[in-house]
Amino acid sequence: MIDICDFAVGLSRQLYGRTIASERPGHRLAETWHPLGVVGVVSAFNFPAAVWSWNTAVALACGDTVIWKPSELTPLISQACDRLLDRAAEEVGAPRDVHRLLLGDRAIGERLVDDPRVALVTATGSTRMGREVGPRVAARFGRSLLELGGNNAAVVAPSADLDLAVQGIVFAAAGTAGQRCTTLRRLIVHRDIADTLVARLTSAYAKLPIGDPFDEGTLVGPLISTTALDTMRDAVARAQAQGGKVLVGGGRRLTDTAPRAAYAEPVIVRVDEQTDVVREETFAPILYVLTYDTFEEAIALHNDVPQGLSSSIFTRDQQEAERFLSSEGSDCGIANVNIGTSGAEIGGAFGGEKETGGGRESGSDAWRAYMRPATNTINYSSRLALARNVSFL
């Protein structure tokens, strides 16, 4: 949140338009950008401060006002963020009525989505949620920026540095209890190294520190609810029914740390093919392992899911790395080399393709989503250049 605020302050001096050469003598074409007006931010539970801030900070820098509907599961963090922004505005004498917080259930969010005064709705959540939000905003000719589900994969090539790969895979797959949009959910490993890598991963999983996330050293905290835990268990059972083999974990609920919290063991499941449960996003620490023989097969497996958020490849082969990043490789909005799928820096635009929604937030030129362009023609001559040499004199 702090970093994106710093970024937005600098961005406020870089909302560049263009000067375009005109075919008409004595004329100049220019592109200018203007605020959209009201931006509605609908955020999810898993990053209750970050997702709000990278939408709100950029929107405010672009001259918009913001109405925020956070997840009903995170009301305290939402109120804290709202008060911090209000206090900051008061301290520097900035307007304090540019941001409003709406706490409530689904009905509150629906009113925000349907209100024609809201120029842009930027919504983070599941693909199911996006299927509802997108058409409703489009029906009133509003704009939407959707950040939806991810079913992120990493390809591990024969030349990969396995020490590096194990660290990147475990953190991306098990960290935050698998509750990131960019969590690693599918591992596509070359057959020659699959057994070696899987053995190292299962050994690492067996030692994962699970517990209170406020304790230093904890990697895996609780799931958001017991409902999420039930969903995780159901996905594991479906994967087993479809031929998958659980290698470690299993979704067993851990009650020693906090009996009422939904702590669970992260799971690795080895599968022979991408069945329907593998092609779905389960928001929990489940990692499906597949094998491949050729690079082309790996890319085909990687791209054969409806989602397209984050991806990575572990390889020391430059040709493979470049092919993975090319238009013939990963079809995701984020493609990494020798690093896991999770995490993102604010300087790069964040978002994905296909059922992930196609939106981009935060860095690069994502600010354009929060503004409207206008093309300006300026005639500084004493003549009016008309098409087909029309003359009214």
mmCIF file of N, CA and C in Angstrom, residues 217-293:
data_model
loop_
_atom_site.group_PDB
_atom_site.id
_atom_site.type_symbol
_atom_site.label_atom_id
_atom_site.label_comp_id
_atom_site.label_asym_id
_atom_site.label_seq_id
_atom_site.Cartn_x
_atom_site.Cartn_y
_atom_site.Cartn_z
ATOM 1 N N GLY A 217 8.449 -17.018 10.798
ATOM 2 C CA GLY A 217 8.795 -18.349 10.317
ATOM 3 C C GLY A 217 7.623 -19.140 9.793
ATOM 4 N N THR A 218 6.400 -18.699 10.075
ATOM 5 C CA THR A 218 5.232 -19.408 9.555
ATOM 6 C C THR A 218 5.075 -19.133 8.069
ATOM 7 N N LEU A 219 4.944 -20.175 7.284
ATOM 8 C CA LEU A 219 4.695 -20.010 5.846
ATOM 9 C C LEU A 219 3.233 -20.216 5.511
ATOM 10 N N VAL A 220 2.569 -21.124 6.221
ATOM 11 C CA VAL A 220 1.190 -21.477 5.899
ATOM 12 C C VAL A 220 0.289 -21.135 7.075
ATOM 13 N N GLY A 221 -0.585 -20.169 6.856
ATOM 14 C CA GLY A 221 -1.574 -19.816 7.860
ATOM 15 C C GLY A 221 -2.888 -20.515 7.563
ATOM 16 N N PRO A 222 -3.984 -20.014 8.098
ATOM 17 C CA PRO A 222 -5.276 -20.677 7.907
ATOM 18 C C PRO A 222 -5.940 -20.300 6.591
ATOM 19 N N LEU A 223 -6.843 -21.135 6.146
ATOM 20 C CA LEU A 223 -7.762 -20.754 5.079
ATOM 21 C C LEU A 223 -8.761 -19.742 5.631
ATOM 22 N N ILE A 224 -9.432 -19.035 4.759
ATOM 23 C CA ILE A 224 -10.304 -17.955 5.183
ATOM 24 C C ILE A 224 -11.500 -18.460 5.979
ATOM 25 N N SER A 225 -11.926 -19.706 5.744
ATOM 26 C CA SER A 225 -13.117 -20.215 6.425
ATOM 27 C C SER A 225 -13.151 -21.735 6.350
ATOM 28 N N THR A 226 -14.019 -22.326 7.158
ATOM 29 C CA THR A 226 -14.203 -23.780 7.075
ATOM 30 C C THR A 226 -14.856 -24.176 5.755
ATOM 31 N N THR A 227 -15.601 -23.256 5.155
ATOM 32 C CA THR A 227 -16.171 -23.526 3.828
ATOM 33 C C THR A 227 -15.063 -23.719 2.801
ATOM 34 N N ALA A 228 -14.025 -22.878 2.887
ATOM 35 C CA ALA A 228 -12.883 -23.018 1.983
ATOM 36 C C ALA A 228 -12.179 -24.348 2.209
ATOM 37 N N LEU A 229 -12.110 -24.770 3.461
ATOM 38 C CA LEU A 229 -11.496 -26.063 3.769
ATOM 39 C C LEU A 229 -12.313 -27.207 3.187
ATOM 40 N N ASP A 230 -13.621 -27.114 3.270
ATOM 41 C CA ASP A 230 -14.486 -28.148 2.685
ATOM 42 C C ASP A 230 -14.307 -28.205 1.170
ATOM 43 N N THR A 231 -14.181 -27.041 0.540
ATOM 44 C CA THR A 231 -13.958 -26.984 -0.907
ATOM 45 C C THR A 231 -12.638 -27.634 -1.274
ATOM 46 N N MET A 232 -11.619 -27.396 -0.467
ATOM 47 C CA MET A 232 -10.311 -28.008 -0.700
ATOM 48 C C MET A 232 -10.400 -29.530 -0.610
ATOM 49 N N ARG A 233 -11.036 -30.020 0.438
ATOM 50 C CA ARG A 233 -11.168 -31.467 0.607
ATOM 51 C C ARG A 233 -11.940 -32.101 -0.547
ATOM 52 N N ASP A 234 -12.969 -31.414 -0.989
ATOM 53 C CA ASP A 234 -13.769 -31.927 -2.105
ATOM 54 C C ASP A 234 -12.933 -32.007 -3.376
ATOM 55 N N ALA A 235 -12.092 -30.994 -3.622
ATOM 56 C CA ALA A 235 -11.248 -31.009 -4.816
ATOM 57 C C ALA A 235 -10.250 -32.158 -4.762
ATOM 58 N N VAL A 236 -9.654 -32.388 -3.594
ATOM 59 C CA VAL A 236 -8.710 -33.502 -3.456
ATOM 60 C C VAL A 236 -9.412 -34.832 -3.709
ATOM 61 N N ALA A 237 -10.615 -34.992 -3.165
ATOM 62 C CA ALA A 237 -11.369 -36.232 -3.367
ATOM 63 C C ALA A 237 -11.707 -36.432 -4.843
ATOM 64 N N ARG A 238 -12.084 -35.353 -5.524
ATOM 65 C CA ARG A 238 -12.388 -35.455 -6.950
ATOM 66 C C ARG A 238 -11.148 -35.831 -7.739
ATOM 67 N N ALA A 239 -10.018 -35.227 -7.387
ATOM 68 C CA ALA A 239 -8.777 -35.545 -8.095
ATOM 69 C C ALA A 239 -8.418 -37.020 -7.923
ATOM 70 N N GLN A 240 -8.614 -37.550 -6.729
ATOM 71 C CA GLN A 240 -8.351 -38.970 -6.493
ATOM 72 C C GLN A 240 -9.310 -39.856 -7.293
ATOM 73 N N ALA A 241 -10.560 -39.444 -7.338
ATOM 74 C CA ALA A 241 -11.550 -40.217 -8.088
ATOM 75 C C ALA A 241 -11.249 -40.215 -9.585
ATOM 76 N N GLN A 242 -10.545 -39.171 -10.043
ATOM 77 C CA GLN A 242 -10.209 -39.056 -11.457
ATOM 78 C C GLN A 242 -8.807 -39.579 -11.751
ATOM 79 N N GLY A 243 -8.249 -40.358 -10.813
ATOM 80 C CA GLY A 243 -6.979 -41.034 -11.061
ATOM 81 C C GLY A 243 -5.763 -40.407 -10.421
ATOM 82 N N GLY A 244 -5.932 -39.305 -9.714
ATOM 83 C CA GLY A 244 -4.801 -38.652 -9.078
ATOM 84 C C GLY A 244 -4.331 -39.392 -7.837
ATOM 85 N N LYS A 245 -3.044 -39.237 -7.518
ATOM 86 C CA LYS A 245 -2.458 -39.879 -6.343
ATOM 87 C C LYS A 245 -1.932 -38.803 -5.407
ATOM 88 N N VAL A 246 -2.441 -38.763 -4.176
ATOM 89 C CA VAL A 246 -1.971 -37.805 -3.181
ATOM 90 C C VAL A 246 -0.604 -38.244 -2.680
ATOM 91 N N LEU A 247 0.391 -37.369 -2.816
ATOM 92 C CA LEU A 247 1.753 -37.694 -2.415
ATOM 93 C C LEU A 247 2.084 -37.201 -1.015
ATOM 94 N N VAL A 248 1.490 -36.096 -0.625
ATOM 95 C CA VAL A 248 1.735 -35.540 0.699
ATOM 96 C C VAL A 248 0.570 -34.644 1.060
ATOM 97 N N GLY A 249 0.289 -34.528 2.352
ATOM 98 C CA GLY A 249 -0.843 -33.714 2.782
ATOM 99 C C GLY A 249 -2.126 -34.508 2.672
ATOM 100 N N GLY A 250 -3.153 -33.838 2.273
ATOM 101 C CA GLY A 250 -4.435 -34.516 2.144
ATOM 102 C C GLY A 250 -5.593 -33.677 2.612
ATOM 103 N N GLY A 251 -5.286 -32.475 3.096
ATOM 104 C CA GLY A 251 -6.368 -31.596 3.521
ATOM 105 C C GLY A 251 -6.812 -31.826 4.942
ATOM 106 N N ARG A 252 -6.023 -32.573 5.725
ATOM 107 C CA ARG A 252 -6.412 -32.829 7.114
ATOM 108 C C ARG A 252 -6.450 -31.525 7.896
ATOM 109 N N ARG A 253 -7.523 -31.318 8.619
ATOM 110 C CA ARG A 253 -7.645 -30.101 9.407
ATOM 111 C C ARG A 253 -6.770 -30.191 10.646
ATOM 112 N N LEU A 254 -6.022 -29.119 10.904
ATOM 113 C CA LEU A 254 -5.141 -29.059 12.055
ATOM 114 C C LEU A 254 -5.796 -28.193 13.123
ATOM 115 N N THR A 255 -5.938 -28.727 14.314
ATOM 116 C CA THR A 255 -6.681 -28.016 15.364
ATOM 117 C C THR A 255 -5.799 -27.584 16.526
ATOM 118 N N ASP A 256 -4.515 -27.937 16.502
ATOM 119 C CA ASP A 256 -3.649 -27.613 17.632
ATOM 120 C C ASP A 256 -3.438 -26.111 17.782
ATOM 121 N N THR A 257 -3.287 -25.404 16.640
ATOM 122 C CA THR A 257 -2.982 -23.979 16.714
ATOM 123 C C THR A 257 -4.187 -23.168 17.169
ATOM 124 N N ALA A 258 -5.300 -23.373 16.546
ATOM 125 C CA ALA A 258 -6.519 -22.635 16.892
ATOM 126 C C ALA A 258 -7.702 -23.514 16.494
ATOM 127 N N PRO A 259 -8.409 -24.088 17.442
ATOM 128 C CA PRO A 259 -9.455 -25.070 17.120
ATOM 129 C C PRO A 259 -10.535 -24.562 16.182
ATOM 130 N N ARG A 260 -10.816 -23.271 16.216
ATOM 131 C CA ARG A 260 -11.912 -22.752 15.389
ATOM 132 C C ARG A 260 -11.445 -22.300 14.011
ATOM 133 N N ALA A 261 -10.133 -22.256 13.780
ATOM 134 C CA ALA A 261 -9.602 -21.775 12.508
ATOM 135 C C ALA A 261 -9.412 -22.929 11.532
ATOM 136 N N ALA A 262 -9.415 -22.601 10.251
ATOM 137 C CA ALA A 262 -9.357 -23.619 9.193
ATOM 138 C C ALA A 262 -7.921 -23.819 8.714
ATOM 139 N N TYR A 263 -7.086 -24.360 9.585
ATOM 140 C CA TYR A 263 -5.728 -24.730 9.190
ATOM 141 C C TYR A 263 -5.762 -26.085 8.491
ATOM 142 N N ALA A 264 -4.953 -26.222 7.426
ATOM 143 C CA ALA A 264 -4.921 -27.492 6.696
ATOM 144 C C ALA A 264 -3.536 -27.723 6.129
ATOM 145 N N GLU A 265 -3.214 -28.985 5.917
ATOM 146 C CA GLU A 265 -1.944 -29.338 5.313
ATOM 147 C C GLU A 265 -1.986 -29.093 3.801
ATOM 148 N N PRO A 266 -1.010 -28.390 3.248
ATOM 149 C CA PRO A 266 -0.915 -28.286 1.788
ATOM 150 C C PRO A 266 -0.751 -29.660 1.151
ATOM 151 N N VAL A 267 -1.262 -29.797 -0.052
ATOM 152 C CA VAL A 267 -1.370 -31.102 -0.708
ATOM 153 C C VAL A 267 -0.641 -31.092 -2.044
ATOM 154 N N ILE A 268 0.037 -32.178 -2.354
ATOM 155 C CA ILE A 268 0.576 -32.413 -3.700
ATOM 156 C C ILE A 268 -0.119 -33.647 -4.259
ATOM 157 N N VAL A 269 -0.666 -33.506 -5.464
ATOM 158 C CA VAL A 269 -1.369 -34.602 -6.127
ATOM 159 C C VAL A 269 -0.719 -34.842 -7.485
ATOM 160 N N ARG A 270 -0.299 -36.056 -7.724
ATOM 161 C CA ARG A 270 0.258 -36.382 -9.041
ATOM 162 C C ARG A 270 -0.851 -36.902 -9.937
ATOM 163 N N VAL A 271 -0.945 -36.315 -11.128
ATOM 164 C CA VAL A 271 -2.020 -36.675 -12.058
ATOM 165 C C VAL A 271 -1.421 -36.993 -13.424
ATOM 166 N N ASP A 272 -2.148 -37.791 -14.189
ATOM 167 C CA ASP A 272 -1.681 -38.178 -15.517
ATOM 168 C C ASP A 272 -2.179 -37.231 -16.602
ATOM 169 N N GLU A 273 -3.272 -36.527 -16.316
ATOM 170 C CA GLU A 273 -3.835 -35.616 -17.311
ATOM 171 C C GLU A 273 -4.572 -34.484 -16.613
ATOM 172 N N GLN A 274 -4.900 -33.473 -17.391
ATOM 173 C CA GLN A 274 -5.606 -32.323 -16.842
ATOM 174 C C GLN A 274 -7.108 -32.590 -16.888
ATOM 175 N N THR A 275 -7.606 -33.217 -15.845
ATOM 176 C CA THR A 275 -9.031 -33.480 -15.735
ATOM 177 C C THR A 275 -9.754 -32.193 -15.364
ATOM 178 N N ASP A 276 -11.073 -32.266 -15.245
ATOM 179 C CA ASP A 276 -11.836 -31.053 -14.990
ATOM 180 C C ASP A 276 -11.456 -30.382 -13.672
ATOM 181 N N VAL A 277 -11.154 -31.154 -12.623
ATOM 182 C CA VAL A 277 -10.804 -30.537 -11.344
ATOM 183 C C VAL A 277 -9.448 -29.836 -11.436
ATOM 184 N N VAL A 278 -8.538 -30.361 -12.255
ATOM 185 C CA VAL A 278 -7.237 -29.725 -12.440
ATOM 186 C C VAL A 278 -7.388 -28.421 -13.215
ATOM 187 N N ARG A 279 -8.333 -28.369 -14.110
ATOM 188 C CA ARG A 279 -8.531 -27.180 -14.935
ATOM 189 C C ARG A 279 -9.336 -26.096 -14.221
ATOM 190 N N GLU A 280 -9.823 -26.389 -13.025
ATOM 191 C CA GLU A 280 -10.531 -25.402 -12.214
ATOM 192 C C GLU A 280 -9.557 -24.753 -11.232
ATOM 193 N N GLU A 281 -9.919 -23.567 -10.768
ATOM 194 C CA GLU A 281 -9.150 -22.939 -9.700
ATOM 195 C C GLU A 281 -9.790 -23.277 -8.355
ATOM 196 N N THR A 282 -9.042 -23.978 -7.514
ATOM 197 C CA THR A 282 -9.467 -24.201 -6.132
ATOM 198 C C THR A 282 -8.607 -23.303 -5.258
ATOM 199 N N PHE A 283 -9.236 -22.390 -4.533
ATOM 200 C CA PHE A 283 -8.502 -21.375 -3.784
ATOM 201 C C PHE A 283 -7.992 -21.969 -2.470
ATOM 202 N N ALA A 284 -6.994 -22.825 -2.599
ATOM 203 C CA ALA A 284 -6.450 -23.562 -1.463
ATOM 204 C C ALA A 284 -5.098 -24.131 -1.878
ATOM 205 N N PRO A 285 -4.289 -24.596 -0.919
ATOM 206 C CA PRO A 285 -2.937 -25.077 -1.251
ATOM 207 C C PRO A 285 -2.912 -26.494 -1.811
ATOM 208 N N ILE A 286 -3.379 -26.637 -3.043
ATOM 209 C CA ILE A 286 -3.325 -27.912 -3.760
ATOM 210 C C ILE A 286 -2.430 -27.723 -4.981
ATOM 211 N N LEU A 287 -1.424 -28.572 -5.124
ATOM 212 C CA LEU A 287 -0.520 -28.516 -6.269
ATOM 213 C C LEU A 287 -0.646 -29.810 -7.065
ATOM 214 N N TYR A 288 -1.056 -29.700 -8.333
ATOM 215 C CA TYR A 288 -1.166 -30.848 -9.218
ATOM 216 C C TYR A 288 0.123 -30.967 -10.045
ATOM 217 N N VAL A 289 0.672 -32.163 -10.109
ATOM 218 C CA VAL A 289 1.922 -32.397 -10.827
ATOM 219 C C VAL A 289 1.642 -33.222 -12.076
ATOM 220 N N LEU A 290 2.056 -32.685 -13.230
ATOM 221 C CA LEU A 290 1.948 -33.387 -14.512
ATOM 222 C C LEU A 290 3.340 -33.517 -15.111
ATOM 223 N N THR A 291 3.513 -34.433 -16.057
ATOM 224 C CA THR A 291 4.802 -34.598 -16.724
ATOM 225 C C THR A 291 4.658 -34.349 -18.220
ATOM 226 N N TYR A 292 5.802 -34.022 -18.843
ATOM 227 C CA TYR A 292 5.823 -33.802 -20.288
ATOM 228 C C TYR A 292 7.106 -34.369 -20.867
ATOM 229 N N ASP A 293 7.113 -34.560 -22.197
ATOM 230 C CA ASP A 293 8.296 -35.075 -22.892
ATOM 231 C C ASP A 293 8.939 -34.020 -23.782
#
